[in-house]
């Protein structure tokens, strides 16, 4: 071997050298140095891309040959595809045939192998499962715990964890398991199971288990693979059976999830579990007392630990306000939330849904494996395919059962012929095995006409295996009876095969009867209302304003306090120059100098009305307008006037319920103006948009505008409806109409427990499910109640008025057996009392009772009058008697005389009338006419003794111009 010969080592072995660039020859770098791009020949990216990968390691100039590089691009491509396919098919996504992932299928098969009716240590099951595939022992144990916690296929013993609290299961060596009776009946059928070799070829495992039930939908599934994922929701056991039956009957059906953690779910956008669907899940929260809430059910995907943690975080951030929280969860969820005094329970419940894990959204994704390919289908199609597969499996089992029964009948018939006709004696003289077979075959031939198939050599061999003891004790009658039983079974199986759908329906009904007890729906299906976070957030931050400098924020603690707010609120602010801005709460925001109004802004609020009087420009007229602001772009400065330079606001007010006040206009002394002061009522001004110019007040300079008196709301009463689906009030014409509500009107609420109260109608109110009366409360209308008094065991009647609207009162007695029978809110109510029939006597005639004649109106705490001593069968409500409530006295019928006072500005009646009429006109022409009329009109001169006091009126003082237009206080 020459010293110039190359040494070639396999890759990765000792002596391996890095590949050298062909142009660099055999040049070696000193130890510790690396080759740079300057040392090698420059190969551009385009040249490299155009060069085949096989030739990159070869000398292209016919120099000494170099080692060829291995092509790896295709290898990586194949490897990734193989890996992705493996994860999808063998790990993450369940098969539609049985609803199992591979590890779950192997666990169930191992449990069946080990099944002897007793419990097995989970550690033993895990070890046994690993002989079918080398899954990790921890992953097998986790998968087994998940199956066991669903309480359907595995009968568990020991600490298997708690899905409510999130506690994990004990170690696999401490807990035990065995197959449930349901699993033994539904999951396994070895005779129709397709088998395959395990990973090492030493064992056989099922390709798919013959599950005769929509197990995938019952348990649900979740997995993340390479490039796709699956999230199938669990559904109710009984509803799945009912849906399968409906499918077999050709009827339509609907499936919705049912979660083991219960809770309330909104499936409006479920979309059958397909991509793009959504489920909203909520905890079940009820008001226990005025200061305590109880969470009795939690959303799917959470536990009490994470739920409490989210509540505490929301409290720390100031979104909600709680005093303390207790977790009393054991077999059932019980989380007690204590509220500070003065905090609304209804508002807190909404805030819990808005800011904590008490409400969450789940996005289902129905992905399954069918024929070794991922398939995206909805739950309806999943159930159809599963049900059809169940029918096919039942058919296969029936066919195998029929073949077995026919085989039993065939051999039982041969055995009877063989023994009854003493054919066994024909073999006594035969010396060879072939002779024995031939003798028996010859002896059977005269009797084989009625057999259902030909006699084979295997049948004759089985006959030779019959023992002498069996032949000696052969009973012909029992043999005939056995054949008749077999024929009856064969006929029954054939009938099932001929009526396979009816047989499948009966099979599902049987499953429901045997295993459906205690599997009723847990999750309550209900439509949710959208909760606006700004309406329920606790306002724990104080807002301040520097009016002169024009800053608003939460950090200006030395400035004027405005209101409490939260960090998600919007703020609206107006300046004296007629500018408006809406912005998010921040530490410090500049709006503009001369801020005159700051408040929390409510989006789409049409009931908050802004009243304004302003001067349009430096020398323009004065205008009055009323407007609302429903939506706007944040951080943008808007003009609420016409935007002319020198615009100034004389008067401004924000009114949450559209109130319209009366203001006094004071003009400056100018020329021949006689009318310098008059009143304007904002109620006479129409509510229009923010950009409208408004109605003219005067074209002359205004000295000041003062508030004379506050007014009432000019808006129409708010119409309310009650949507029983979501148990909420609304203004969207959904549900039962409650009536028109003005400020001060209240709702009457009566519960089945006898609790009577009135509340101010708010859209955030929550209502109990046991409400029997919900209507607008009329204070002067008596209320009537018929209730059962538990101690005296008699019905009582009471009529009363609610004297304290802010107090909740129970109209029943304290006895635990007392209950409310009837509650009536009519003026003249009537009921029909049906008496029970006494033994040996005729039934007493029904009694029509007029309650207003039976009992007078008493206090709400009075016990009332005894209805009757006779035994009552039922009490039915009747239509009330007609009644017309008295009309209230009209205000215009009352004459009010006010004492006239002297107007120090020397205002006469004609001038006042003209001043009041000037600002009403909307059009510019009307404005000019009104202004001309006020300036050209000469009122009649008054004599000194025309004043009420008989004194001469004071001469108006000359305006020195010191008074500037001022804002209202």
PDB file of C-alpha atoms in Angstrom, residues 613-874:
ATOM      1  CA  UNK A 613     -76.966  75.499  24.959  1.00  0.00           C
ATOM      2  CA  UNK A 614     -74.034  76.965  23.051  1.00  0.00           C
ATOM      3  CA  UNK A 615     -72.895  79.960  21.015  1.00  0.00           C
ATOM      4  CA  UNK A 616     -71.946  79.118  17.432  1.00  0.00           C
ATOM      5  CA  UNK A 617     -68.651  80.928  16.864  1.00  0.00           C
ATOM      6  CA  UNK A 618     -67.481  84.265  18.229  1.00  0.00           C
ATOM      7  CA  UNK A 619     -70.381  86.298  16.861  1.00  0.00           C
ATOM      8  CA  UNK A 620     -72.928  83.622  16.039  1.00  0.00           C
ATOM      9  CA  UNK A 621     -76.319  82.982  17.561  1.00  0.00           C
ATOM     10  CA  UNK A 622     -77.076  80.881  20.593  1.00  0.00           C
ATOM     11  CA  UNK A 623     -78.592  77.441  19.989  1.00  0.00           C
ATOM     12  CA  UNK A 624     -80.186  74.718  22.092  1.00  0.00           C
ATOM     13  CA  UNK A 625     -79.998  71.008  21.286  1.00  0.00           C
ATOM     14  CA  UNK A 626     -80.536  67.560  22.779  1.00  0.00           C
ATOM     15  CA  UNK A 627     -78.638  64.528  21.508  1.00  0.00           C
ATOM     16  CA  UNK A 628     -77.269  61.109  22.427  1.00  0.00           C
ATOM     17  CA  UNK A 629     -73.990  59.384  21.618  1.00  0.00           C
ATOM     18  CA  UNK A 630     -74.296  55.672  20.843  1.00  0.00           C
ATOM     19  CA  UNK A 631     -71.032  54.819  19.102  1.00  0.00           C
ATOM     20  CA  UNK A 632     -67.866  56.631  18.177  1.00  0.00           C
ATOM     21  CA  UNK A 633     -64.167  56.175  17.441  1.00  0.00           C
ATOM     22  CA  UNK A 634     -61.966  56.279  20.529  1.00  0.00           C
ATOM     23  CA  UNK A 635     -59.281  58.901  21.027  1.00  0.00           C
ATOM     24  CA  UNK A 636     -60.806  61.155  18.349  1.00  0.00           C
ATOM     25  CA  UNK A 637     -61.872  64.740  19.064  1.00  0.00           C
ATOM     26  CA  UNK A 638     -65.389  65.543  17.814  1.00  0.00           C
ATOM     27  CA  UNK A 639     -67.369  68.781  17.552  1.00  0.00           C
ATOM     28  CA  UNK A 640     -70.775  68.764  19.201  1.00  0.00           C
ATOM     29  CA  UNK A 641     -71.403  72.264  17.835  1.00  0.00           C
ATOM     30  CA  UNK A 642     -70.574  73.296  14.277  1.00  0.00           C
ATOM     31  CA  UNK A 643     -66.861  73.609  14.940  1.00  0.00           C
ATOM     32  CA  UNK A 644     -66.508  77.361  14.374  1.00  0.00           C
ATOM     33  CA  UNK A 645     -63.673  79.153  16.187  1.00  0.00           C
ATOM     34  CA  UNK A 646     -64.868  80.896  19.328  1.00  0.00           C
ATOM     35  CA  UNK A 647     -67.698  78.447  20.017  1.00  0.00           C
ATOM     36  CA  UNK A 648     -68.582  78.361  23.682  1.00  0.00           C
ATOM     37  CA  UNK A 649     -70.987  76.210  25.702  1.00  0.00           C
ATOM     38  CA  UNK A 650     -73.236  78.137  28.077  1.00  0.00           C
ATOM     39  CA  UNK A 651     -75.052  75.182  29.584  1.00  0.00           C
ATOM     40  CA  UNK A 652     -74.492  71.395  29.499  1.00  0.00           C
ATOM     41  CA  UNK A 653     -75.950  68.402  31.319  1.00  0.00           C
ATOM     42  CA  UNK A 654     -75.858  64.619  30.938  1.00  0.00           C
ATOM     43  CA  UNK A 655     -79.068  62.785  31.840  1.00  0.00           C
ATOM     44  CA  UNK A 656     -78.972  58.974  32.252  1.00  0.00           C
ATOM     45  CA  UNK A 657     -82.711  58.586  31.730  1.00  0.00           C
ATOM     46  CA  UNK A 658     -83.417  61.407  29.312  1.00  0.00           C
ATOM     47  CA  UNK A 659     -84.426  63.977  31.932  1.00  0.00           C
ATOM     48  CA  UNK A 660     -85.302  67.459  30.638  1.00  0.00           C
ATOM     49  CA  UNK A 661     -84.669  70.392  32.970  1.00  0.00           C
ATOM     50  CA  UNK A 662     -85.846  73.999  32.743  1.00  0.00           C
ATOM     51  CA  UNK A 663     -83.236  76.734  32.410  1.00  0.00           C
ATOM     52  CA  UNK A 664     -83.365  80.519  32.541  1.00  0.00           C
ATOM     53  CA  UNK A 665     -81.807  82.524  29.732  1.00  0.00           C
ATOM     54  CA  UNK A 666     -80.284  85.882  30.638  1.00  0.00           C
ATOM     55  CA  UNK A 667     -79.361  88.236  27.745  1.00  0.00           C
ATOM     56  CA  UNK A 668     -76.992  91.184  27.860  1.00  0.00           C
ATOM     57  CA  UNK A 669     -78.457  94.691  27.590  1.00  0.00           C
ATOM     58  CA  UNK A 670     -78.170  95.654  23.925  1.00  0.00           C
ATOM     59  CA  UNK A 671     -80.011  98.314  21.945  1.00  0.00           C
ATOM     60  CA  UNK A 672     -83.788  98.164  22.049  1.00  0.00           C
ATOM     61  CA  UNK A 673     -84.110  94.642  23.493  1.00  0.00           C
ATOM     62  CA  UNK A 674     -86.866  94.667  26.095  1.00  0.00           C
ATOM     63  CA  UNK A 675     -86.907  90.952  26.866  1.00  0.00           C
ATOM     64  CA  UNK A 676     -83.693  90.064  28.674  1.00  0.00           C
ATOM     65  CA  UNK A 677     -84.779  86.982  30.653  1.00  0.00           C
ATOM     66  CA  UNK A 678     -87.078  83.990  30.039  1.00  0.00           C
ATOM     67  CA  UNK A 679     -87.302  80.248  30.750  1.00  0.00           C
ATOM     68  CA  UNK A 680     -86.740  77.372  28.354  1.00  0.00           C
ATOM     69  CA  UNK A 681     -87.889  73.792  28.959  1.00  0.00           C
ATOM     70  CA  UNK A 682     -85.670  71.164  27.331  1.00  0.00           C
ATOM     71  CA  UNK A 683     -88.717  68.915  27.104  1.00  0.00           C
ATOM     72  CA  UNK A 684     -89.884  71.022  24.162  1.00  0.00           C
ATOM     73  CA  UNK A 685     -86.714  70.244  22.197  1.00  0.00           C
ATOM     74  CA  UNK A 686     -86.576  67.118  20.054  1.00  0.00           C
ATOM     75  CA  UNK A 687     -83.747  64.655  20.582  1.00  0.00           C
ATOM     76  CA  UNK A 688     -81.623  64.521  17.441  1.00  0.00           C
ATOM     77  CA  UNK A 689     -78.138  63.538  16.361  1.00  0.00           C
ATOM     78  CA  UNK A 690     -74.869  64.930  17.633  1.00  0.00           C
ATOM     79  CA  UNK A 691     -74.176  66.835  14.390  1.00  0.00           C
ATOM     80  CA  UNK A 692     -77.415  68.819  14.319  1.00  0.00           C
ATOM     81  CA  UNK A 693     -77.140  72.576  14.835  1.00  0.00           C
ATOM     82  CA  UNK A 694     -80.172  72.771  17.122  1.00  0.00           C
ATOM     83  CA  UNK A 695     -82.898  75.360  17.618  1.00  0.00           C
ATOM     84  CA  UNK A 696     -82.030  79.042  17.948  1.00  0.00           C
ATOM     85  CA  UNK A 697     -82.403  80.664  21.349  1.00  0.00           C
ATOM     86  CA  UNK A 698     -81.369  84.172  20.428  1.00  0.00           C
ATOM     87  CA  UNK A 699     -79.097  85.968  18.017  1.00  0.00           C
ATOM     88  CA  UNK A 700     -78.184  88.467  20.726  1.00  0.00           C
ATOM     89  CA  UNK A 701     -75.364  88.009  23.231  1.00  0.00           C
ATOM     90  CA  UNK A 702     -76.198  85.776  26.198  1.00  0.00           C
ATOM     91  CA  UNK A 703     -75.070  86.848  29.613  1.00  0.00           C
ATOM     92  CA  UNK A 704     -75.598  83.538  31.360  1.00  0.00           C
ATOM     93  CA  UNK A 705     -77.911  80.531  31.519  1.00  0.00           C
ATOM     94  CA  UNK A 706     -79.038  79.195  34.872  1.00  0.00           C
ATOM     95  CA  UNK A 707     -80.747  76.005  35.958  1.00  0.00           C
ATOM     96  CA  UNK A 708     -84.247  76.790  37.162  1.00  0.00           C
ATOM     97  CA  UNK A 709     -85.569  73.333  38.011  1.00  0.00           C
ATOM     98  CA  UNK A 710     -84.815  69.709  37.282  1.00  0.00           C
ATOM     99  CA  UNK A 711     -87.241  67.814  35.098  1.00  0.00           C
ATOM    100  CA  UNK A 712     -88.547  64.314  34.507  1.00  0.00           C
ATOM    101  CA  UNK A 713     -87.616  61.841  31.814  1.00  0.00           C
ATOM    102  CA  UNK A 714     -88.987  62.692  28.393  1.00  0.00           C
ATOM    103  CA  UNK A 715     -88.244  59.230  26.992  1.00  0.00           C
ATOM    104  CA  UNK A 716     -90.882  56.637  26.417  1.00  0.00           C
ATOM    105  CA  UNK A 717     -91.258  53.994  29.132  1.00  0.00           C
ATOM    106  CA  UNK A 718     -88.918  51.068  28.621  1.00  0.00           C
ATOM    107  CA  UNK A 719     -90.671  47.922  27.395  1.00  0.00           C
ATOM    108  CA  UNK A 720     -89.379  44.735  28.952  1.00  0.00           C
ATOM    109  CA  UNK A 721     -89.730  41.079  28.066  1.00  0.00           C
ATOM    110  CA  UNK A 722     -88.788  37.943  30.006  1.00  0.00           C
ATOM    111  CA  UNK A 723     -87.020  35.202  28.053  1.00  0.00           C
ATOM    112  CA  UNK A 724     -87.673  31.957  29.887  1.00  0.00           C
ATOM    113  CA  UNK A 725     -84.976  30.178  27.872  1.00  0.00           C
ATOM    114  CA  UNK A 726     -82.147  32.203  29.368  1.00  0.00           C
ATOM    115  CA  UNK A 727     -84.078  33.351  32.464  1.00  0.00           C
ATOM    116  CA  UNK A 728     -83.321  37.005  31.753  1.00  0.00           C
ATOM    117  CA  UNK A 729     -85.089  40.286  31.048  1.00  0.00           C
ATOM    118  CA  UNK A 730     -84.500  41.898  27.675  1.00  0.00           C
ATOM    119  CA  UNK A 731     -85.611  44.827  25.515  1.00  0.00           C
ATOM    120  CA  UNK A 732     -85.435  42.856  22.258  1.00  0.00           C
ATOM    121  CA  UNK A 733     -89.010  41.556  22.100  1.00  0.00           C
ATOM    122  CA  UNK A 734     -87.979  38.013  23.125  1.00  0.00           C
ATOM    123  CA  UNK A 735     -90.237  36.005  25.397  1.00  0.00           C
ATOM    124  CA  UNK A 736     -93.148  37.098  27.589  1.00  0.00           C
ATOM    125  CA  UNK A 737     -94.046  40.797  27.625  1.00  0.00           C
ATOM    126  CA  UNK A 738     -93.698  42.307  31.100  1.00  0.00           C
ATOM    127  CA  UNK A 739     -95.034  45.796  30.370  1.00  0.00           C
ATOM    128  CA  UNK A 740     -93.777  49.379  30.217  1.00  0.00           C
ATOM    129  CA  UNK A 741     -91.545  50.534  33.036  1.00  0.00           C
ATOM    130  CA  UNK A 742     -90.800  54.067  34.116  1.00  0.00           C
ATOM    131  CA  UNK A 743     -88.442  55.231  36.796  1.00  0.00           C
ATOM    132  CA  UNK A 744     -89.639  53.814  40.112  1.00  0.00           C
ATOM    133  CA  UNK A 745     -91.620  50.910  38.638  1.00  0.00           C
ATOM    134  CA  UNK A 746     -90.796  47.474  40.044  1.00  0.00           C
ATOM    135  CA  UNK A 747     -91.216  43.784  39.274  1.00  0.00           C
ATOM    136  CA  UNK A 748     -93.172  41.409  41.505  1.00  0.00           C
ATOM    137  CA  UNK A 749     -91.484  38.035  42.045  1.00  0.00           C
ATOM    138  CA  UNK A 750     -93.076  35.100  43.855  1.00  0.00           C
ATOM    139  CA  UNK A 751     -91.241  31.782  44.266  1.00  0.00           C
ATOM    140  CA  UNK A 752     -92.696  28.343  44.889  1.00  0.00           C
ATOM    141  CA  UNK A 753     -91.142  28.454  48.340  1.00  0.00           C
ATOM    142  CA  UNK A 754     -93.454  31.361  49.263  1.00  0.00           C
ATOM    143  CA  UNK A 755     -90.863  34.115  48.976  1.00  0.00           C
ATOM    144  CA  UNK A 756     -92.403  37.409  47.804  1.00  0.00           C
ATOM    145  CA  UNK A 757     -90.323  40.430  46.801  1.00  0.00           C
ATOM    146  CA  UNK A 758     -90.226  43.373  44.422  1.00  0.00           C
ATOM    147  CA  UNK A 759     -87.130  44.458  42.517  1.00  0.00           C
ATOM    148  CA  UNK A 760     -86.095  47.258  40.231  1.00  0.00           C
ATOM    149  CA  UNK A 761     -86.063  45.789  36.709  1.00  0.00           C
ATOM    150  CA  UNK A 762     -82.496  45.579  35.444  1.00  0.00           C
ATOM    151  CA  UNK A 763     -81.208  43.561  32.521  1.00  0.00           C
ATOM    152  CA  UNK A 764     -78.539  42.010  34.754  1.00  0.00           C
ATOM    153  CA  UNK A 765     -81.092  40.442  37.126  1.00  0.00           C
ATOM    154  CA  UNK A 766     -81.003  36.654  37.539  1.00  0.00           C
ATOM    155  CA  UNK A 767     -84.124  34.646  38.367  1.00  0.00           C
ATOM    156  CA  UNK A 768     -84.589  31.327  40.148  1.00  0.00           C
ATOM    157  CA  UNK A 769     -86.136  28.443  38.271  1.00  0.00           C
ATOM    158  CA  UNK A 770     -88.976  28.031  40.803  1.00  0.00           C
ATOM    159  CA  UNK A 771     -90.634  31.375  39.980  1.00  0.00           C
ATOM    160  CA  UNK A 772     -94.440  31.145  39.897  1.00  0.00           C
ATOM    161  CA  UNK A 773     -95.236  34.853  39.461  1.00  0.00           C
ATOM    162  CA  UNK A 774     -93.219  37.445  37.525  1.00  0.00           C
ATOM    163  CA  UNK A 775     -95.060  40.594  36.487  1.00  0.00           C
ATOM    164  CA  UNK A 776     -95.136  44.350  36.861  1.00  0.00           C
ATOM    165  CA  UNK A 777     -95.981  45.312  40.424  1.00  0.00           C
ATOM    166  CA  UNK A 778     -98.976  47.540  41.009  1.00  0.00           C
ATOM    167  CA  UNK A 779     -98.676  48.737  44.618  1.00  0.00           C
ATOM    168  CA  UNK A 780    -102.380  49.303  45.180  1.00  0.00           C
ATOM    169  CA  UNK A 781    -103.456  45.900  43.836  1.00  0.00           C
ATOM    170  CA  UNK A 782    -104.039  43.250  46.555  1.00  0.00           C
ATOM    171  CA  UNK A 783    -102.283  39.885  46.214  1.00  0.00           C
ATOM    172  CA  UNK A 784    -103.996  36.611  47.085  1.00  0.00           C
ATOM    173  CA  UNK A 785    -102.436  33.319  48.185  1.00  0.00           C
ATOM    174  CA  UNK A 786    -103.795  29.885  49.041  1.00  0.00           C
ATOM    175  CA  UNK A 787    -101.317  27.706  50.912  1.00  0.00           C
ATOM    176  CA  UNK A 788    -101.158  24.469  52.881  1.00  0.00           C
ATOM    177  CA  UNK A 789    -100.360  24.962  56.549  1.00  0.00           C
ATOM    178  CA  UNK A 790     -98.161  22.021  57.516  1.00  0.00           C
ATOM    179  CA  UNK A 791     -98.810  22.010  61.242  1.00  0.00           C
ATOM    180  CA  UNK A 792    -102.599  22.203  61.106  1.00  0.00           C
ATOM    181  CA  UNK A 793    -102.786  20.272  57.796  1.00  0.00           C
ATOM    182  CA  UNK A 794    -105.372  22.625  56.351  1.00  0.00           C
ATOM    183  CA  UNK A 795    -105.532  25.118  53.467  1.00  0.00           C
ATOM    184  CA  UNK A 796    -105.459  28.822  54.348  1.00  0.00           C
ATOM    185  CA  UNK A 797    -106.270  31.929  52.322  1.00  0.00           C
ATOM    186  CA  UNK A 798    -104.673  35.348  52.739  1.00  0.00           C
ATOM    187  CA  UNK A 799    -104.863  38.679  50.903  1.00  0.00           C
ATOM    188  CA  UNK A 800    -102.303  41.392  51.455  1.00  0.00           C
ATOM    189  CA  UNK A 801    -100.436  44.388  50.098  1.00  0.00           C
ATOM    190  CA  UNK A 802     -96.667  44.730  49.975  1.00  0.00           C
ATOM    191  CA  UNK A 803     -95.901  47.512  52.405  1.00  0.00           C
ATOM    192  CA  UNK A 804     -92.102  47.396  52.238  1.00  0.00           C
ATOM    193  CA  UNK A 805     -90.993  46.953  48.591  1.00  0.00           C
ATOM    194  CA  UNK A 806     -87.311  46.570  49.504  1.00  0.00           C
ATOM    195  CA  UNK A 807     -87.884  43.651  51.876  1.00  0.00           C
ATOM    196  CA  UNK A 808     -88.137  39.957  50.992  1.00  0.00           C
ATOM    197  CA  UNK A 809     -90.868  38.187  52.946  1.00  0.00           C
ATOM    198  CA  UNK A 810     -92.079  34.592  53.104  1.00  0.00           C
ATOM    199  CA  UNK A 811     -95.862  34.345  53.188  1.00  0.00           C
ATOM    200  CA  UNK A 812     -95.837  30.722  54.392  1.00  0.00           C
ATOM    201  CA  UNK A 813     -95.507  29.472  57.945  1.00  0.00           C
ATOM    202  CA  UNK A 814     -92.236  28.058  59.205  1.00  0.00           C
ATOM    203  CA  UNK A 815     -93.466  24.443  59.206  1.00  0.00           C
ATOM    204  CA  UNK A 816     -91.399  22.327  56.779  1.00  0.00           C
ATOM    205  CA  UNK A 817     -94.521  20.775  55.213  1.00  0.00           C
ATOM    206  CA  UNK A 818     -96.127  24.118  54.364  1.00  0.00           C
ATOM    207  CA  UNK A 819     -96.295  24.837  50.640  1.00  0.00           C
ATOM    208  CA  UNK A 820     -97.838  27.347  48.247  1.00  0.00           C
ATOM    209  CA  UNK A 821    -100.848  26.014  46.367  1.00  0.00           C
ATOM    210  CA  UNK A 822    -102.093  29.066  44.434  1.00  0.00           C
ATOM    211  CA  UNK A 823    -100.984  32.671  44.054  1.00  0.00           C
ATOM    212  CA  UNK A 824    -103.272  35.155  42.299  1.00  0.00           C
ATOM    213  CA  UNK A 825    -102.596  38.765  41.333  1.00  0.00           C
ATOM    214  CA  UNK A 826    -106.027  39.692  39.929  1.00  0.00           C
ATOM    215  CA  UNK A 827    -108.166  42.399  41.474  1.00  0.00           C
ATOM    216  CA  UNK A 828    -111.192  40.083  41.821  1.00  0.00           C
ATOM    217  CA  UNK A 829    -109.782  36.526  41.759  1.00  0.00           C
ATOM    218  CA  UNK A 830    -111.848  33.349  41.731  1.00  0.00           C
ATOM    219  CA  UNK A 831    -110.934  29.712  42.375  1.00  0.00           C
ATOM    220  CA  UNK A 832    -112.756  26.398  42.184  1.00  0.00           C
ATOM    221  CA  UNK A 833    -112.344  24.056  45.153  1.00  0.00           C
ATOM    222  CA  UNK A 834    -112.795  20.362  44.293  1.00  0.00           C
ATOM    223  CA  UNK A 835    -113.533  18.231  47.344  1.00  0.00           C
ATOM    224  CA  UNK A 836    -112.437  14.656  47.855  1.00  0.00           C
ATOM    225  CA  UNK A 837    -115.088  11.957  48.042  1.00  0.00           C
ATOM    226  CA  UNK A 838    -115.736  10.573  51.479  1.00  0.00           C
ATOM    227  CA  UNK A 839    -116.236   6.858  51.907  1.00  0.00           C
ATOM    228  CA  UNK A 840    -119.898   5.922  51.680  1.00  0.00           C
ATOM    229  CA  UNK A 841    -120.995   9.459  50.728  1.00  0.00           C
ATOM    230  CA  UNK A 842    -121.503  11.321  47.513  1.00  0.00           C
ATOM    231  CA  UNK A 843    -118.851  13.779  46.401  1.00  0.00           C
ATOM    232  CA  UNK A 844    -119.505  17.325  47.599  1.00  0.00           C
ATOM    233  CA  UNK A 845    -120.255  19.867  44.878  1.00  0.00           C
ATOM    234  CA  UNK A 846    -117.390  22.021  43.727  1.00  0.00           C
ATOM    235  CA  UNK A 847    -117.141  25.380  45.438  1.00  0.00           C
ATOM    236  CA  UNK A 848    -116.551  28.555  43.421  1.00  0.00           C
ATOM    237  CA  UNK A 849    -114.866  30.961  45.799  1.00  0.00           C
ATOM    238  CA  UNK A 850    -114.644  34.757  45.378  1.00  0.00           C
ATOM    239  CA  UNK A 851    -111.550  35.588  47.386  1.00  0.00           C
ATOM    240  CA  UNK A 852    -112.276  39.314  47.822  1.00  0.00           C
ATOM    241  CA  UNK A 853    -115.569  38.370  49.525  1.00  0.00           C
ATOM    242  CA  UNK A 854    -114.052  35.506  51.507  1.00  0.00           C
ATOM    243  CA  UNK A 855    -111.305  37.502  53.222  1.00  0.00           C
ATOM    244  CA  UNK A 856    -110.340  41.137  53.560  1.00  0.00           C
ATOM    245  CA  UNK A 857    -106.913  42.551  52.895  1.00  0.00           C
ATOM    246  CA  UNK A 858    -104.611  42.049  55.890  1.00  0.00           C
ATOM    247  CA  UNK A 859    -100.927  42.314  56.618  1.00  0.00           C
ATOM    248  CA  UNK A 860     -98.403  40.215  54.716  1.00  0.00           C
ATOM    249  CA  UNK A 861     -97.390  38.368  57.889  1.00  0.00           C
ATOM    250  CA  UNK A 862    -100.991  37.440  58.833  1.00  0.00           C
ATOM    251  CA  UNK A 863    -101.822  33.746  58.728  1.00  0.00           C
ATOM    252  CA  UNK A 864    -105.121  34.302  56.927  1.00  0.00           C
ATOM    253  CA  UNK A 865    -108.430  32.464  57.107  1.00  0.00           C
ATOM    254  CA  UNK A 866    -108.981  28.733  57.044  1.00  0.00           C
ATOM    255  CA  UNK A 867    -110.311  27.678  53.645  1.00  0.00           C
ATOM    256  CA  UNK A 868    -112.311  24.597  54.678  1.00  0.00           C
ATOM    257  CA  UNK A 869    -112.128  21.657  57.040  1.00  0.00           C
ATOM    258  CA  UNK A 870    -113.187  19.227  54.344  1.00  0.00           C
ATOM    259  CA  UNK A 871    -110.561  17.250  52.482  1.00  0.00           C
ATOM    260  CA  UNK A 872    -109.681  19.054  49.260  1.00  0.00           C
ATOM    261  CA  UNK A 873    -108.758  17.152  46.121  1.00  0.00           C
ATOM    262  CA  UNK A 874    -107.558  20.125  44.063  1.00  0.00           C
TER     263      UNK A 874
END
